[in-house]
PDB file of C-alpha atoms in Angstrom:
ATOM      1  CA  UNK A   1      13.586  10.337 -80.971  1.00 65.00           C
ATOM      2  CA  UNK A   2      16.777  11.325 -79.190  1.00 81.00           C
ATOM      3  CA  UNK A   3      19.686   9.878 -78.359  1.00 83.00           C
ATOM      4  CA  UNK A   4      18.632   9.409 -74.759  1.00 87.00           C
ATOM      5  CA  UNK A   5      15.114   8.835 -75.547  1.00 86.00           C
ATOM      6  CA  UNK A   6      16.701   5.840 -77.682  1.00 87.00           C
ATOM      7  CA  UNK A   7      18.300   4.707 -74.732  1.00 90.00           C
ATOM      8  CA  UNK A   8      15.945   4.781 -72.725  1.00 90.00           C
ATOM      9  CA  UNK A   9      13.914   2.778 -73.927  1.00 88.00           C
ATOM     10  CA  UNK A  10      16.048   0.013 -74.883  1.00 87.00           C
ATOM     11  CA  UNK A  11      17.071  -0.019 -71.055  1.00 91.00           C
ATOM     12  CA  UNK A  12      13.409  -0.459 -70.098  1.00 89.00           C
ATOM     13  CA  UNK A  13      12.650  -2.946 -72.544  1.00 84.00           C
ATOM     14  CA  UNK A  14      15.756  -5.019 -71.500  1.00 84.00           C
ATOM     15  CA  UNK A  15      15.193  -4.675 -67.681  1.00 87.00           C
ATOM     16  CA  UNK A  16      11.708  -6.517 -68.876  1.00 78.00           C
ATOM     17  CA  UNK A  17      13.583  -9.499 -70.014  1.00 76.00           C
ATOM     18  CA  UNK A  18      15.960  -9.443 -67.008  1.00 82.00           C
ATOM     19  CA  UNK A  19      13.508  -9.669 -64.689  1.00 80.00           C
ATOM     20  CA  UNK A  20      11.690 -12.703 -66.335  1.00 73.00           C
ATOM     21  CA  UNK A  21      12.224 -15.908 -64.826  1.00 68.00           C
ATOM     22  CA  UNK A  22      14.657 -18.298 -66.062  1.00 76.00           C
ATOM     23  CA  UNK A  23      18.249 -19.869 -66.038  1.00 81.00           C
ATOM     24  CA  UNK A  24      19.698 -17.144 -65.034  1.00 85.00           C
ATOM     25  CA  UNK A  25      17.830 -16.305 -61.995  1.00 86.00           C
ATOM     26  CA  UNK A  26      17.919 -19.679 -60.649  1.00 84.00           C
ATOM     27  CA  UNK A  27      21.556 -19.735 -61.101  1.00 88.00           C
ATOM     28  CA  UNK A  28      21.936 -16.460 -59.213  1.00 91.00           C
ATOM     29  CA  UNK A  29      19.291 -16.841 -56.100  1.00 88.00           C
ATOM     30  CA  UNK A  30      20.928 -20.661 -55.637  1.00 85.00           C
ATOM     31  CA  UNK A  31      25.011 -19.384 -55.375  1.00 89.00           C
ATOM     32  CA  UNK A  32      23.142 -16.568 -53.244  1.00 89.00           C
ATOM     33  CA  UNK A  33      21.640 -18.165 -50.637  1.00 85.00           C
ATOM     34  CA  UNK A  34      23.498 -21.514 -50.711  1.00 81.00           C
ATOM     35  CA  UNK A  35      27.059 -19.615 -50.665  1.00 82.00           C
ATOM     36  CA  UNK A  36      27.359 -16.333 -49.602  1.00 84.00           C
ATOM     37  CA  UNK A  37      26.268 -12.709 -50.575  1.00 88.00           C
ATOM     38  CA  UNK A  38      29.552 -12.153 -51.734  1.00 92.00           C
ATOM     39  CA  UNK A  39      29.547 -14.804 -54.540  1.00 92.00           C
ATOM     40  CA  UNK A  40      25.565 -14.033 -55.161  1.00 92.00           C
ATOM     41  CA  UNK A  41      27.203 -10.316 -56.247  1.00 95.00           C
ATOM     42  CA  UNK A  42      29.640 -11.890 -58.031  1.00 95.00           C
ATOM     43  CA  UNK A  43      27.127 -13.958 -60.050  1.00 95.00           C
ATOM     44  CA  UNK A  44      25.462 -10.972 -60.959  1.00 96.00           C
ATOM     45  CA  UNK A  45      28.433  -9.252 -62.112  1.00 97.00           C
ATOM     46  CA  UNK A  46      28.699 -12.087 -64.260  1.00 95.00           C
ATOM     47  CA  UNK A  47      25.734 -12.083 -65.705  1.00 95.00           C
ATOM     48  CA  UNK A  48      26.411  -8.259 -66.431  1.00 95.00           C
ATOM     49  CA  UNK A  49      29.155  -8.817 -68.494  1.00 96.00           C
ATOM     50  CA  UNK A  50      27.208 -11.859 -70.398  1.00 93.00           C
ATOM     51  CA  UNK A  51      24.808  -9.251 -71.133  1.00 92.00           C
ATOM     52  CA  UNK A  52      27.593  -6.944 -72.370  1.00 94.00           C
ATOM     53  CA  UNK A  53      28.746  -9.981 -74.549  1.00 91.00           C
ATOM     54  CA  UNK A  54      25.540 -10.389 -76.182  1.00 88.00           C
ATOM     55  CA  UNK A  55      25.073  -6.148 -76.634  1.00 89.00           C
ATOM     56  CA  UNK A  56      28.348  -6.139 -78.005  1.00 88.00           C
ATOM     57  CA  UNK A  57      27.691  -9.078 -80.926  1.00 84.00           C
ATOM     58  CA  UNK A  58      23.616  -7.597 -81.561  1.00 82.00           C
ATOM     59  CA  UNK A  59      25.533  -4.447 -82.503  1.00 83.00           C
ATOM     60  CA  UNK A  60      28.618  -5.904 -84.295  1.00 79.00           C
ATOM     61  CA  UNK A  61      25.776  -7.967 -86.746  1.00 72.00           C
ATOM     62  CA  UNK A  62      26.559 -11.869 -85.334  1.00 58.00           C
ATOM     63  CA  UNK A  63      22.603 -12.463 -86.034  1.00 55.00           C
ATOM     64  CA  UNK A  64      23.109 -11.741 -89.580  1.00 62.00           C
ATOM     65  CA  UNK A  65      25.650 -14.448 -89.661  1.00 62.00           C
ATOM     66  CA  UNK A  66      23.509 -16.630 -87.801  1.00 58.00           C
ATOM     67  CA  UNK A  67      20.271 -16.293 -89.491  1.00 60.00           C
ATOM     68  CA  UNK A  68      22.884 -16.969 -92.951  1.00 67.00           C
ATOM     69  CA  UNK A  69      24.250 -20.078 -91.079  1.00 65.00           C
ATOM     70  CA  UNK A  70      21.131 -22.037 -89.578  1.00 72.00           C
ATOM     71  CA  UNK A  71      23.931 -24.658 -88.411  1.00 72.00           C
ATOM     72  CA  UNK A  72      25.632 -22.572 -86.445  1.00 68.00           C
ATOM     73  CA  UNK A  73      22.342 -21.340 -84.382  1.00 68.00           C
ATOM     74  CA  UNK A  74      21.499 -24.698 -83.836  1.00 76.00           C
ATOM     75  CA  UNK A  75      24.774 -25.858 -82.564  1.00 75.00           C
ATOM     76  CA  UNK A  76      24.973 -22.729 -80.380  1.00 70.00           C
ATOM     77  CA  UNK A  77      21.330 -24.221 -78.765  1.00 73.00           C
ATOM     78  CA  UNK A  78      22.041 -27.635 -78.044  1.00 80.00           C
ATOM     79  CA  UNK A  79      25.680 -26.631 -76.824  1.00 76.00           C
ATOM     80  CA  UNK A  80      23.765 -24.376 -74.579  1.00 70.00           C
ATOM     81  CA  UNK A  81      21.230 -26.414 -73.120  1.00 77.00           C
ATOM     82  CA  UNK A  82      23.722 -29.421 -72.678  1.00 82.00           C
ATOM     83  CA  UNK A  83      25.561 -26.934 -70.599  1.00 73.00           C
ATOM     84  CA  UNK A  84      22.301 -26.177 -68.221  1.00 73.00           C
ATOM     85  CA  UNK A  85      21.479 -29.697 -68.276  1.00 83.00           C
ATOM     86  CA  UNK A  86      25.268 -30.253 -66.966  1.00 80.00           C
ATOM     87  CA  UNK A  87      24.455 -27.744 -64.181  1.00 75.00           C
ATOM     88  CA  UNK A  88      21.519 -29.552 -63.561  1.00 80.00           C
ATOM     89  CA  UNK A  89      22.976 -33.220 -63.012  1.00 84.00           C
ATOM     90  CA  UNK A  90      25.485 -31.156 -60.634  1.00 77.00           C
ATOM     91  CA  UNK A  91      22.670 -29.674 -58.805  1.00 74.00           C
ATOM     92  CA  UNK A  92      20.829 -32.656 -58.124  1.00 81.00           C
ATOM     93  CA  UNK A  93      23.858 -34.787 -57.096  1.00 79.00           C
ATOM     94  CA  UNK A  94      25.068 -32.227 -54.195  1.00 72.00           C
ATOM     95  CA  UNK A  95      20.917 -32.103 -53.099  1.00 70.00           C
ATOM     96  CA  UNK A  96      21.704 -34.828 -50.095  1.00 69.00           C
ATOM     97  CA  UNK A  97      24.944 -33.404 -49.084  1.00 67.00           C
ATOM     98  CA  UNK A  98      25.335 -31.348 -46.502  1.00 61.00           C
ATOM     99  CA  UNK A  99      25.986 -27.656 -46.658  1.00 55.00           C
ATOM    100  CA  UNK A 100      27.803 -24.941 -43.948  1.00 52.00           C
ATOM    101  CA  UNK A 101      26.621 -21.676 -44.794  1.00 52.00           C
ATOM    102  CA  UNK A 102      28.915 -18.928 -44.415  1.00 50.00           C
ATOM    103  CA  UNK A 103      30.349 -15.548 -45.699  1.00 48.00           C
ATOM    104  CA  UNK A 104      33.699 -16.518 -45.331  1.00 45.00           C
ATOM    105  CA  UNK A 105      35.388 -16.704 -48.908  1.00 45.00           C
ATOM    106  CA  UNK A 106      37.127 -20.049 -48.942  1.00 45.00           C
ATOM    107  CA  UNK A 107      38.638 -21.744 -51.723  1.00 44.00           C
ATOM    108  CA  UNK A 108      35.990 -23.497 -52.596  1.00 48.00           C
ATOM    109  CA  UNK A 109      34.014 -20.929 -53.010  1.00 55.00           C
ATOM    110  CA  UNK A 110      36.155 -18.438 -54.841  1.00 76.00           C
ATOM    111  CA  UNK A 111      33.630 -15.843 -56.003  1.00 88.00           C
ATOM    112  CA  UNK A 112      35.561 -15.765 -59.600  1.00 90.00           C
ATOM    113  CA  UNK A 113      33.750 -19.006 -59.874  1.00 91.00           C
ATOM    114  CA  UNK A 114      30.393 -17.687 -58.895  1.00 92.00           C
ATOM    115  CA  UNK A 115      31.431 -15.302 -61.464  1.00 95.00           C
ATOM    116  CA  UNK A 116      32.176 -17.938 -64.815  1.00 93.00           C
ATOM    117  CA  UNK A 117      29.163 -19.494 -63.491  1.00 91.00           C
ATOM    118  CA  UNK A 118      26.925 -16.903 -63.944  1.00 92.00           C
ATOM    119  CA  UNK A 119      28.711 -16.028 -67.307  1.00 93.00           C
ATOM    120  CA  UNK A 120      28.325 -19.256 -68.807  1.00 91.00           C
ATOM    121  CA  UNK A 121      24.812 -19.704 -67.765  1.00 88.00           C
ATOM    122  CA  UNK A 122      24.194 -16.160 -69.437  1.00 89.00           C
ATOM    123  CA  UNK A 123      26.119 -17.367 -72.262  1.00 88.00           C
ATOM    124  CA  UNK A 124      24.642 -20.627 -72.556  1.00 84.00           C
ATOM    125  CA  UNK A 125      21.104 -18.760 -74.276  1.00 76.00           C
ATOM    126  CA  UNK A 126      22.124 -18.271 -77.736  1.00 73.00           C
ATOM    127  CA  UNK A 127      18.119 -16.839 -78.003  1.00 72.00           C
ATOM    128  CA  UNK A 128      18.762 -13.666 -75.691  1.00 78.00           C
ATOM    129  CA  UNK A 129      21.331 -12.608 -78.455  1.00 75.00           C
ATOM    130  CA  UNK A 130      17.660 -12.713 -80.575  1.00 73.00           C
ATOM    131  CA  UNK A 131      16.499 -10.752 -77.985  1.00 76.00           C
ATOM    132  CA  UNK A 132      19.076  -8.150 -77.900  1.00 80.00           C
ATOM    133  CA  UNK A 133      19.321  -7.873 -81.202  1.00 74.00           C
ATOM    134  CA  UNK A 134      15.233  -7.378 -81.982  1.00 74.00           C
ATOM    135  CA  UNK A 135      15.135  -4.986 -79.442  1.00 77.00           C
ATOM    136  CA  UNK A 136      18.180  -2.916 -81.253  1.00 78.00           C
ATOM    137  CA  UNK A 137      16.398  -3.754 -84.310  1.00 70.00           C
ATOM    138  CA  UNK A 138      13.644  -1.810 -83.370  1.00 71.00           C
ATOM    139  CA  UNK A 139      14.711   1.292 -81.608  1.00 77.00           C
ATOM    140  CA  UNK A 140      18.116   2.337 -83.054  1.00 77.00           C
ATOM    141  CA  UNK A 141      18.077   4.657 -86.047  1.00 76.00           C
ATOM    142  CA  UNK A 142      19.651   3.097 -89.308  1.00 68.00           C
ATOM    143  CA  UNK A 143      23.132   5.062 -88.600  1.00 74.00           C
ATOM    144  CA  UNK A 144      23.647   4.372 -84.740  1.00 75.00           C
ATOM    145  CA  UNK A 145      25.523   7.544 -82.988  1.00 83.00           C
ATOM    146  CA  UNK A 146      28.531   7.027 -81.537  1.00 84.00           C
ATOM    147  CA  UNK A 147      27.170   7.789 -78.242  1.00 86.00           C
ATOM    148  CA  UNK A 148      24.806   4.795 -78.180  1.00 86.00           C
ATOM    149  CA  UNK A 149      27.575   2.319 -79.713  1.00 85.00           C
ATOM    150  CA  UNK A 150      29.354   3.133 -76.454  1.00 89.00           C
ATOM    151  CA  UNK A 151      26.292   3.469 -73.639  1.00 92.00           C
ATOM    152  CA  UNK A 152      24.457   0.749 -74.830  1.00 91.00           C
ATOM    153  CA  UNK A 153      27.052  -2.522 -73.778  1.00 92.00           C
ATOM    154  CA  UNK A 154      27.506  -0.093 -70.479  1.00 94.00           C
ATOM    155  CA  UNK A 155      23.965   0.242 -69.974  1.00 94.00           C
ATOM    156  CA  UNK A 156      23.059  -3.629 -70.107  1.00 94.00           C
ATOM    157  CA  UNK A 157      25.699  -4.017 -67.952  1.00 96.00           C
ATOM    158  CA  UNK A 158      24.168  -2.073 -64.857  1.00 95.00           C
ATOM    159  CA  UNK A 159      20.598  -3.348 -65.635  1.00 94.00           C
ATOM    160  CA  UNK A 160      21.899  -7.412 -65.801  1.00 93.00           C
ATOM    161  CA  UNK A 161      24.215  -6.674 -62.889  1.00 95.00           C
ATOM    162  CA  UNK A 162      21.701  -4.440 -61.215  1.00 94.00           C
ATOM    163  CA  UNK A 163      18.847  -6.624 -60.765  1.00 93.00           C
ATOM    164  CA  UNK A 164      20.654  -9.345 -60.050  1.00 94.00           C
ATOM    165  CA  UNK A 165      22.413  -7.844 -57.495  1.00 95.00           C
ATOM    166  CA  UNK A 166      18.959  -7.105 -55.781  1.00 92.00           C
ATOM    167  CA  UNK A 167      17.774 -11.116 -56.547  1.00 91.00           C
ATOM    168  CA  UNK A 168      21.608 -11.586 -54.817  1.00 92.00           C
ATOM    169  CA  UNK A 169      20.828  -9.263 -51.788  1.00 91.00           C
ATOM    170  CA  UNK A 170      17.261 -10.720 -51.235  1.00 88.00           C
ATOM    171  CA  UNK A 171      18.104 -14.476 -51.678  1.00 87.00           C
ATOM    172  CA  UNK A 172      21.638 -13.873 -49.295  1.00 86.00           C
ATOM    173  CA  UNK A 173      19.084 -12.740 -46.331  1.00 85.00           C
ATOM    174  CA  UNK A 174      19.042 -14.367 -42.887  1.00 81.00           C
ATOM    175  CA  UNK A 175      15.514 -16.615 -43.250  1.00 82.00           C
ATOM    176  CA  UNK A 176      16.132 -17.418 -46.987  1.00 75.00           C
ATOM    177  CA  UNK A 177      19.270 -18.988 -45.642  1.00 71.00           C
ATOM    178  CA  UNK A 178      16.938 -20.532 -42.867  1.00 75.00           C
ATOM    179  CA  UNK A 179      14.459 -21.990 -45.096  1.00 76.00           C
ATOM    180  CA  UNK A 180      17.026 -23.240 -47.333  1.00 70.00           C
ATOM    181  CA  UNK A 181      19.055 -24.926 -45.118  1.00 68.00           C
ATOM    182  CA  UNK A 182      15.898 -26.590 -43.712  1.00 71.00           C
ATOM    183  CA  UNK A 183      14.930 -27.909 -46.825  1.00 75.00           C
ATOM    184  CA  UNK A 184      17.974 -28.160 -48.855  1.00 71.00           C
ATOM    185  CA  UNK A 185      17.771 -31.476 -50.858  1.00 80.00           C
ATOM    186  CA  UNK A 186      13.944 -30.776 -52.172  1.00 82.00           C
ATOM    187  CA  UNK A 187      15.163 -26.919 -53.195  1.00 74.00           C
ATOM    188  CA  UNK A 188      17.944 -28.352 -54.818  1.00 74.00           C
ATOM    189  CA  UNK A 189      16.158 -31.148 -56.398  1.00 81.00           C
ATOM    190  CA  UNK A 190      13.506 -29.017 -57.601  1.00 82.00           C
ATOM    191  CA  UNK A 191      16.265 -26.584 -58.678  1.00 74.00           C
ATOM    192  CA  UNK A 192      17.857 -29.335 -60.812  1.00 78.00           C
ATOM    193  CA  UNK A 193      14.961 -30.381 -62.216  1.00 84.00           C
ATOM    194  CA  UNK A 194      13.890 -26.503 -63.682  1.00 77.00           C
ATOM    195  CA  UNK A 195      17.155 -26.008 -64.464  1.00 71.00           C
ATOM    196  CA  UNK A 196      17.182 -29.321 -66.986  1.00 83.00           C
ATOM    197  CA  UNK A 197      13.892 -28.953 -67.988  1.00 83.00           C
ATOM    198  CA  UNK A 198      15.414 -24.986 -69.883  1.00 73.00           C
ATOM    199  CA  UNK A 199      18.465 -26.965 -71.175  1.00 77.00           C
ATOM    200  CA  UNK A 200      16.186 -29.716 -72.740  1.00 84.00           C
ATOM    201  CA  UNK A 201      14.040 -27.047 -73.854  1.00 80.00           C
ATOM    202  CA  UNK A 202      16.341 -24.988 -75.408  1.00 74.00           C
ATOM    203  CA  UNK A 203      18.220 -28.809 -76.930  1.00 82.00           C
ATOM    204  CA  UNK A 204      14.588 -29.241 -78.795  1.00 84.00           C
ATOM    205  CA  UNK A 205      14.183 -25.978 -80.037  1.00 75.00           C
ATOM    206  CA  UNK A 206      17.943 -26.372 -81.292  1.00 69.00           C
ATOM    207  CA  UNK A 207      16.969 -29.849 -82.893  1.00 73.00           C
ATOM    208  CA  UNK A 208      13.686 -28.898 -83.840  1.00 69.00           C
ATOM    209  CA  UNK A 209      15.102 -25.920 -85.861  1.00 61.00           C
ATOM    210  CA  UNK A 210      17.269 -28.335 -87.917  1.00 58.00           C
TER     211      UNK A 210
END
């Protein structure tokens, strides 16, 4: 198979795994429609470059290490999924306050910190390193080309930012905002509760893998 053939299909098989649900997307469609569009982009930019960050370890071998030091997966896990379960309490806490929608970019709302929360969220998943690295696994040749070690972090980067750009653009619309606003405490309640349910998840597997 070719060099773009390669490609290809790693960018296919990735945009998969994007576009399931989890931590990530929750993150991303709550800053979006609870903030503004403007940080909902930023969020997805963030996730982009976790995505890079992950691309960029698959290829540079950090599974090897891992799969040598069992410890160090499992601390990776639970350090994870205490950090989602942190975004969780945080989540649940601001449910009953209330919230002024608006695409003004305040201080409080910085979209760098839309940003670092989308990264650490997409950081927090030692697994989608697995991921990446399986996928690589599979479809690059034993000697990678040059050409691939160089489109490949680029590539993940416009399919992590790219979708969530489009969950960012959907969830930033007028009657999202509407409904949200309306019911704001049980969204965010129920978004708390999801989002601590993956850390706890992810804490198990960690301890489970001891």
């Amino acid at each position: 198979m070719s060099s773009a053939g390669i490609f290809i299909s790693i960018m296919a098989a990735l945009a998969v795994g994007a576009m399931s649900p989890g931590p990530s997307f929750v993150v991303v469609s709550r800053i979006a429609i609870s903030r503004s569009r403007l940080d909902g982009l930023a969020a997805a930019f963030g996730m982009g470059a976790g995505g890079v960050v992950f691309a960029v370890l698959a290829l540079a071998g950090l599974t090897a290490l891992l799969s040598q030091f069992e410890w160090l997966y499992v601390l990776l896990k639970v350090a994870g999924g205490a950090y989602l379960v942190y975004i969780a309490v945080n989540i649940w806490r601001s449910a009953g306050q209330p919230l002024e929608v608006s695409d003004t970019v305040n201080g409080n709302r910085a979209p760098r910190l839309s940003f670092m929360t989308a990264l650490l969220t997409q950081l927090s998943n030692p697994k989608t390193i697995i991921v990446y690295a399986s996928i690589f696994a599979a479809l690059l040749p034993r000697t990678v080309p040059l050409s691939l070690i160089v489109s490949l972090p680029l590539g993940v980067f416009v399919v992590e930012a790219g979708w969530y750009s489009i969950v960012a653009f959907a969830f930033s619309a007028r009657h999202p905002r509407r409904l949200y606003l309306a019911a704001k405490s049980w969204i965010d309640r129920s978004a708390g509760v999801v989002m601590a349910g993956l850390g706890l998840r992810l804490i198990l597997a960690g301890v489970g893998d001891r």
